[in-house]
């Protein structure tokens, strides 16, 4: 099994942490994590890919082991996070790569694809939304209200997402056997979002999330014109991004492969082997394997 390296580099003056495994000459896949976690969510997936692929999994600025400047010192938007990710991939010399996106990783990944469509060899979305169909309104109502009118009337509702109960809910809700999900996951994430000043970082991204929605038509056009291979492997019980969001990719992506699995938002925690099986089969068909 290939070793996983934990590295750091400086991008636009900010220290960015990333996990890297596999041979640099192998087909590349970039794993982009969601809220409120980090590349930690891919800790068990990376070794399952690294024998055949060059795997890169960064921590977004403000998350994991990357720098987390205060919101007063850095303008946290998804545009800015995508720019830093692009800078990292440029430093690493990745001229072509597949993307695996989940939650926040999706709008970051979509920006990478729209800016440099020629670099994208394949797209894998695991509960990473790209369609209005995917929004579960009961979850998103408070986020939209806060984004439209940030202030004391709307902020308390979204602040609850930073509490340990809400983070635990993201991990275990919709999982048929919650005992499969390690408490290390939500305790790890809660500790990081509880760092002094990180609440304001997360609130800034909550406010900016509505600016991802106008990208969706551009994404759909990219899927139609590029015919990039797409795999959607999705926890069908997710009440943040529902299964309709997975099925929607088949409208625009040619021969999209869609799998709905009896799990929740963080599918890798309960169904790692299932996801890895679909992922390795898909990548083998569309990218080949190292040395092939």
Short mmCIF file of N, CA, C and O in Angstrom, two decimals, residues 9 17 24 32 70 83 115 140 143 147 156-157 163 179 185 251 265 278-279:
data_model
loop_
_atom_site.label_atom_id
_atom_site.label_comp_id
_atom_site.label_asym_id
_atom_site.label_seq_id
_atom_site.Cartn_x
_atom_site.Cartn_y
_atom_site.Cartn_z
N UNK A 9 2.64 23.85 1.84
CA UNK A 9 3.29 24.80 0.94
C UNK A 9 2.62 26.15 1.16
O UNK A 9 1.59 26.25 1.83
N UNK A 17 -2.05 23.06 3.82
CA UNK A 17 -1.73 21.66 4.10
C UNK A 17 -2.45 20.77 3.09
O UNK A 17 -3.59 21.04 2.71
N UNK A 24 3.86 10.34 -8.98
CA UNK A 24 3.59 11.63 -9.64
C UNK A 24 3.27 11.47 -11.12
O UNK A 24 2.63 12.35 -11.71
N UNK A 32 -11.61 17.12 -2.87
CA UNK A 32 -11.96 18.40 -2.26
C UNK A 32 -13.05 18.19 -1.22
O UNK A 32 -14.17 17.79 -1.53
N UNK A 70 -8.09 35.35 10.31
CA UNK A 70 -9.38 35.89 10.74
C UNK A 70 -10.16 36.41 9.54
O UNK A 70 -9.58 36.84 8.54
N UNK A 83 -9.40 30.04 -5.91
CA UNK A 83 -8.14 30.62 -6.40
C UNK A 83 -6.94 30.01 -5.67
O UNK A 83 -5.91 29.72 -6.30
N UNK A 115 -12.90 27.47 -15.00
CA UNK A 115 -11.75 28.31 -15.32
C UNK A 115 -10.79 27.60 -16.26
O UNK A 115 -10.23 28.21 -17.19
N UNK A 140 -31.93 24.45 4.04
CA UNK A 140 -31.33 25.64 3.45
C UNK A 140 -32.09 26.94 3.70
O UNK A 140 -31.54 28.03 3.47
N UNK A 143 -30.10 29.34 5.77
CA UNK A 143 -28.88 29.80 5.09
C UNK A 143 -29.23 30.89 4.08
O UNK A 143 -28.56 31.92 4.00
N UNK A 147 -27.93 34.74 4.19
CA UNK A 147 -27.20 35.32 3.08
C UNK A 147 -27.85 36.57 2.53
O UNK A 147 -27.17 37.52 2.11
N UNK A 156 -28.40 33.74 14.45
CA UNK A 156 -28.46 32.65 15.43
C UNK A 156 -28.83 31.30 14.82
O UNK A 156 -28.30 30.26 15.23
N UNK A 157 -29.71 31.28 13.85
CA UNK A 157 -30.14 30.01 13.25
C UNK A 157 -29.00 29.30 12.55
O UNK A 157 -28.88 28.07 12.63
N UNK A 163 -22.24 24.01 16.24
CA UNK A 163 -22.28 23.27 17.49
C UNK A 163 -22.04 21.79 17.28
O UNK A 163 -22.26 21.24 16.19
N UNK A 179 -23.52 3.34 14.54
CA UNK A 179 -22.35 2.87 15.28
C UNK A 179 -21.14 2.66 14.38
O UNK A 179 -20.03 2.50 14.86
N UNK A 185 -14.81 11.71 14.23
CA UNK A 185 -15.11 12.58 13.10
C UNK A 185 -15.70 13.90 13.56
O UNK A 185 -15.15 14.97 13.28
N UNK A 251 -28.97 14.66 -16.55
CA UNK A 251 -29.62 15.52 -17.55
C UNK A 251 -28.60 16.13 -18.51
O UNK A 251 -28.91 16.36 -19.68
N UNK A 265 -24.78 12.06 4.57
CA UNK A 265 -24.00 13.14 3.96
C UNK A 265 -22.52 12.78 3.84
O UNK A 265 -21.88 13.05 2.82
N UNK A 278 -17.05 1.66 -6.50
CA UNK A 278 -17.59 2.39 -7.65
C UNK A 278 -16.54 3.34 -8.22
O UNK A 278 -16.41 3.49 -9.44
N UNK A 279 -15.78 3.99 -7.33
CA UNK A 279 -14.81 4.99 -7.77
C UNK A 279 -13.67 4.35 -8.55
O UNK A 279 -13.29 4.82 -9.63
#
